[in-house]
Amino acid sequence: MQTTLILLKPDTIERGLIGNVISRIEAKWLQIAWMKMIQLDNDIINEHYAHIADKPFFPAIVKYMQRTPVIAIAAKGKNAVLVVRSLIWATNPLDALPWTVRGDLALNIDANIIHASDSEENAEIELKRFFKGEGIFEYSRLIDEVL
Ligand code: GDP
């Protein structure tokens, strides 16, 4: 069982797509193990996007990520990291297949709806970053009994 970190970015909140995206995560049989809405400050954005801090588009990302609060989700399930990356698909929505989150809902790379951890190692780091000090829930659902 793995747990991965998902962020619903400001365009998801602004466009009223929260339910659409979360329903895809649930429909894939993943369990929502934690969820909260937070306004990101500069420190957490700088940490989370340290790997693109030297890119020319970084200041625009910082502004975009602070336009509204975001929704942070811990999603749990078998191979959750890879499964969610497959659900969201390519960074650039132009390269994302239809029936995926970015393929269906995003038009350009400046506002691509969602973030999801890209490896088990990063999931662990990112879950700590967004849920530090707050335990992820353990509970069972009826639908998991037939898994
Ligand atoms: P992700 O894991 O698929 O989100 O991709 P990255 O970690 O490589 O990039 C983080 C975020 O930076 C992406 O989701 C985009 O919002 C943004 N980004 C990445 N590459 C570009 C780019 O070439 N141009 C612009 N405008 N934004 C980018």
mmCIF file of C-alpha atoms and ligand atoms in Angstrom:
data_model
loop_
_atom_site.group_PDB
_atom_site.id
_atom_site.type_symbol
_atom_site.label_atom_id
_atom_site.label_comp_id
_atom_site.label_asym_id
_atom_site.label_seq_id
_atom_site.Cartn_x
_atom_site.Cartn_y
_atom_site.Cartn_z
ATOM 1 C CA MET A 1 0.000 0.000 0.000
ATOM 2 C CA GLN A 2 1.316 3.462 -0.864
ATOM 3 C CA THR A 3 0.248 6.993 -0.015
ATOM 4 C CA THR A 4 0.847 9.903 -2.362
ATOM 5 C CA LEU A 5 0.480 13.666 -2.123
ATOM 6 C CA ILE A 6 -1.907 15.498 -4.421
ATOM 7 C CA LEU A 7 -2.475 19.260 -4.670
ATOM 8 C CA LEU A 8 -5.552 20.674 -6.372
ATOM 9 C CA LYS A 9 -4.121 23.896 -7.763
ATOM 10 C CA PRO A 10 -5.880 27.302 -7.858
ATOM 11 C CA ASP A 11 -7.401 26.830 -11.335
ATOM 12 C CA THR A 12 -9.235 23.749 -10.030
ATOM 13 C CA ILE A 13 -10.725 25.808 -7.217
ATOM 14 C CA GLU A 14 -11.450 28.823 -9.461
ATOM 15 C CA ARG A 15 -13.170 26.721 -12.123
ATOM 16 C CA GLY A 16 -15.300 24.700 -9.712
ATOM 17 C CA LEU A 17 -13.574 21.422 -10.600
ATOM 18 C CA ILE A 18 -12.784 20.165 -7.084
ATOM 19 C CA GLY A 19 -15.490 17.490 -7.175
ATOM 20 C CA ASN A 20 -14.602 16.440 -10.718
ATOM 21 C CA VAL A 21 -10.961 15.776 -9.820
ATOM 22 C CA ILE A 22 -11.641 14.131 -6.457
ATOM 23 C CA SER A 23 -14.263 11.858 -8.001
ATOM 24 C CA ARG A 24 -11.649 10.543 -10.443
ATOM 25 C CA ILE A 25 -9.332 9.727 -7.532
ATOM 26 C CA GLU A 26 -12.134 7.924 -5.692
ATOM 27 C CA ALA A 27 -13.389 6.187 -8.835
ATOM 28 C CA LYS A 28 -9.902 4.704 -9.259
ATOM 29 C CA TRP A 29 -10.516 3.063 -5.850
ATOM 30 C CA LEU A 30 -7.945 5.141 -4.001
ATOM 31 C CA GLN A 31 -8.778 6.175 -0.467
ATOM 32 C CA ILE A 32 -8.704 9.794 0.704
ATOM 33 C CA ALA A 33 -6.575 9.481 3.848
ATOM 34 C CA TRP A 34 -6.225 13.218 4.566
ATOM 35 C CA MET A 35 -7.460 16.396 2.963
ATOM 36 C CA LYS A 36 -7.165 20.077 3.813
ATOM 37 C CA MET A 37 -7.433 23.489 2.182
ATOM 38 C CA ILE A 38 -4.431 25.747 2.691
ATOM 39 C CA GLN A 39 -3.135 29.088 1.496
ATOM 40 C CA LEU A 40 0.465 28.450 0.471
ATOM 41 C CA ASP A 41 3.127 30.891 1.664
ATOM 42 C CA ASN A 42 6.357 31.667 -0.181
ATOM 43 C CA ASP A 43 8.386 29.289 2.008
ATOM 44 C CA ILE A 44 6.368 26.179 1.202
ATOM 45 C CA ILE A 45 6.223 27.031 -2.524
ATOM 46 C CA ASN A 46 9.981 27.623 -2.654
ATOM 47 C CA GLU A 47 10.541 24.278 -0.953
ATOM 48 C CA HIS A 48 8.020 22.357 -3.040
ATOM 49 C CA TYR A 49 9.211 23.782 -6.346
ATOM 50 C CA ALA A 50 12.945 24.046 -5.514
ATOM 51 C CA HIS A 51 13.674 21.865 -8.579
ATOM 52 C CA ILE A 52 12.316 24.571 -10.917
ATOM 53 C CA ALA A 53 13.398 27.665 -8.942
ATOM 54 C CA ASP A 54 15.933 28.664 -11.618
ATOM 55 C CA LYS A 55 13.414 28.504 -14.486
ATOM 56 C CA PRO A 56 12.189 31.740 -16.100
ATOM 57 C CA PHE A 57 8.559 30.755 -15.439
ATOM 58 C CA PHE A 58 9.106 30.265 -11.677
ATOM 59 C CA PRO A 59 7.844 33.739 -10.537
ATOM 60 C CA ALA A 60 4.622 33.102 -12.491
ATOM 61 C CA ILE A 61 4.235 29.711 -10.749
ATOM 62 C CA VAL A 62 4.621 31.361 -7.317
ATOM 63 C CA LYS A 63 1.913 33.900 -8.219
ATOM 64 C CA TYR A 64 -0.384 31.228 -9.662
ATOM 65 C CA MET A 65 -0.035 28.914 -6.661
ATOM 66 C CA GLN A 66 -1.098 31.776 -4.342
ATOM 67 C CA ARG A 67 -4.130 32.969 -6.330
ATOM 68 C CA THR A 68 -6.463 30.948 -4.102
ATOM 69 C CA PRO A 69 -5.966 28.358 -1.367
ATOM 70 C CA VAL A 70 -5.112 24.885 -2.676
ATOM 71 C CA ILE A 71 -6.450 21.519 -1.532
ATOM 72 C CA ALA A 72 -3.846 19.047 -0.295
ATOM 73 C CA ILE A 73 -4.842 15.382 -0.353
ATOM 74 C CA ALA A 74 -3.134 12.229 0.842
ATOM 75 C CA ALA A 75 -4.405 9.401 -1.371
ATOM 76 C CA LYS A 76 -3.787 5.829 -0.374
ATOM 77 C CA GLY A 77 -3.902 2.605 -2.378
ATOM 78 C CA LYS A 78 -1.972 -0.093 -4.175
ATOM 79 C CA ASN A 79 0.775 1.585 -6.284
ATOM 80 C CA ALA A 80 -0.838 4.951 -5.476
ATOM 81 C CA VAL A 81 2.135 7.033 -6.691
ATOM 82 C CA LEU A 82 2.187 5.579 -10.211
ATOM 83 C CA VAL A 83 -1.593 5.253 -10.397
ATOM 84 C CA VAL A 84 -2.144 8.961 -9.654
ATOM 85 C CA ARG A 85 0.605 10.056 -12.068
ATOM 86 C CA SER A 86 -1.172 7.966 -14.733
ATOM 87 C CA LEU A 87 -4.474 9.619 -13.837
ATOM 88 C CA ILE A 88 -3.021 13.129 -14.199
ATOM 89 C CA TRP A 89 -0.620 12.391 -17.107
ATOM 90 C CA ALA A 90 1.869 14.816 -18.707
ATOM 91 C CA THR A 91 2.995 18.142 -17.190
ATOM 92 C CA ASN A 92 2.023 19.918 -20.412
ATOM 93 C CA PRO A 93 -1.707 19.378 -21.062
ATOM 94 C CA LEU A 94 -0.934 19.435 -24.798
ATOM 95 C CA ASP A 95 0.848 16.113 -24.300
ATOM 96 C CA ALA A 96 -1.761 14.646 -21.951
ATOM 97 C CA LEU A 97 -4.079 11.917 -23.229
ATOM 98 C CA PRO A 98 -7.847 12.377 -23.133
ATOM 99 C CA TRP A 99 -9.606 10.756 -20.141
ATOM 100 C CA THR A 100 -6.790 11.963 -17.891
ATOM 101 C CA VAL A 101 -7.135 14.904 -15.497
ATOM 102 C CA ARG A 102 -4.847 17.232 -17.427
ATOM 103 C CA GLY A 103 -5.936 15.812 -20.805
ATOM 104 C CA ASP A 104 -9.578 16.533 -20.076
ATOM 105 C CA LEU A 105 -9.470 19.650 -17.916
ATOM 106 C CA ALA A 106 -6.342 21.731 -18.640
ATOM 107 C CA LEU A 107 -5.553 23.788 -21.714
ATOM 108 C CA ASN A 108 -2.022 25.035 -21.078
ATOM 109 C CA ILE A 109 0.996 24.395 -18.902
ATOM 110 C CA ASP A 110 0.605 27.626 -16.911
ATOM 111 C CA ALA A 111 -2.474 26.235 -15.165
ATOM 112 C CA ASN A 112 -2.450 22.463 -15.174
ATOM 113 C CA ILE A 113 -4.971 21.693 -12.417
ATOM 114 C CA ILE A 114 -3.068 19.284 -10.220
ATOM 115 C CA HIS A 115 0.203 18.214 -8.634
ATOM 116 C CA ALA A 116 1.016 14.628 -7.666
ATOM 117 C CA SER A 117 4.202 13.115 -6.238
ATOM 118 C CA ASP A 118 6.356 11.528 -8.930
ATOM 119 C CA SER A 119 8.114 8.860 -6.832
ATOM 120 C CA GLU A 120 7.664 7.010 -3.549
ATOM 121 C CA GLU A 121 10.622 8.923 -2.130
ATOM 122 C CA ASN A 122 9.121 12.301 -3.073
ATOM 123 C CA ALA A 123 5.689 11.240 -1.815
ATOM 124 C CA GLU A 124 7.169 10.662 1.627
ATOM 125 C CA ILE A 125 8.888 14.075 1.616
ATOM 126 C CA GLU A 126 5.839 15.900 0.242
ATOM 127 C CA LEU A 127 3.380 14.266 2.664
ATOM 128 C CA LYS A 128 5.557 15.466 5.535
ATOM 129 C CA ARG A 129 5.720 18.932 3.960
ATOM 130 C CA PHE A 130 1.946 19.367 3.758
ATOM 131 C CA PHE A 131 0.724 17.266 6.684
ATOM 132 C CA LYS A 132 3.570 17.744 9.147
ATOM 133 C CA GLY A 133 2.576 16.807 12.660
ATOM 134 C CA GLU A 134 -0.863 15.701 11.532
ATOM 135 C CA GLY A 135 -1.322 11.931 11.263
ATOM 136 C CA ILE A 136 -2.864 10.443 8.159
ATOM 137 C CA PHE A 137 -6.140 8.635 8.940
ATOM 138 C CA GLU A 138 -6.449 4.866 9.059
ATOM 139 C CA TYR A 139 -9.976 3.666 8.358
ATOM 140 C CA SER A 140 -11.683 0.985 6.318
ATOM 141 C CA ARG A 141 -14.356 1.309 3.686
ATOM 142 C CA LEU A 142 -16.936 -1.245 2.560
ATOM 143 C CA ILE A 143 -15.575 -1.156 -1.011
ATOM 144 C CA ASP A 144 -12.079 -2.145 0.157
ATOM 145 C CA GLU A 145 -13.405 -5.487 1.371
ATOM 146 C CA VAL A 146 -13.742 -6.677 -2.230
ATOM 147 C CA LEU A 147 -10.256 -5.508 -3.303
HETATM 148 P P1 GDP B 1 4.768 18.059 -12.672
HETATM 149 O O1 GDP B 1 5.344 17.108 -11.647
HETATM 150 O O2 GDP B 1 4.120 17.306 -13.834
HETATM 151 O O3 GDP B 1 3.808 19.067 -12.083
HETATM 152 O O4 GDP B 1 5.978 18.885 -13.335
HETATM 153 P P2 GDP B 1 7.280 19.627 -12.725
HETATM 154 O O5 GDP B 1 7.530 19.223 -11.297
HETATM 155 O O6 GDP B 1 8.373 19.425 -13.717
HETATM 156 O O7 GDP B 1 6.892 21.176 -12.787
HETATM 157 C C1 GDP B 1 6.134 21.781 -11.758
HETATM 158 C C2 GDP B 1 5.138 22.747 -12.368
HETATM 159 O O8 GDP B 1 5.834 23.816 -13.000
HETATM 160 C C3 GDP B 1 4.259 22.145 -13.485
HETATM 161 O O9 GDP B 1 3.141 21.443 -13.012
HETATM 162 C C4 GDP B 1 3.861 23.390 -14.247
HETATM 163 O O10 GDP B 1 2.795 24.072 -13.564
HETATM 164 C C5 GDP B 1 5.119 24.234 -14.153
HETATM 165 N N1 GDP B 1 5.979 24.061 -15.336
HETATM 166 C C6 GDP B 1 6.823 23.030 -15.595
HETATM 167 N N2 GDP B 1 7.435 23.219 -16.787
HETATM 168 C C7 GDP B 1 6.961 24.397 -17.273
HETATM 169 C C8 GDP B 1 7.215 25.153 -18.469
HETATM 170 O O11 GDP B 1 8.014 24.769 -19.338
HETATM 171 N N3 GDP B 1 6.532 26.336 -18.618
HETATM 172 C C9 GDP B 1 5.644 26.785 -17.678
HETATM 173 N N4 GDP B 1 5.013 27.950 -17.911
HETATM 174 N N5 GDP B 1 5.373 26.105 -16.556
HETATM 175 C C10 GDP B 1 6.020 24.936 -16.348
#
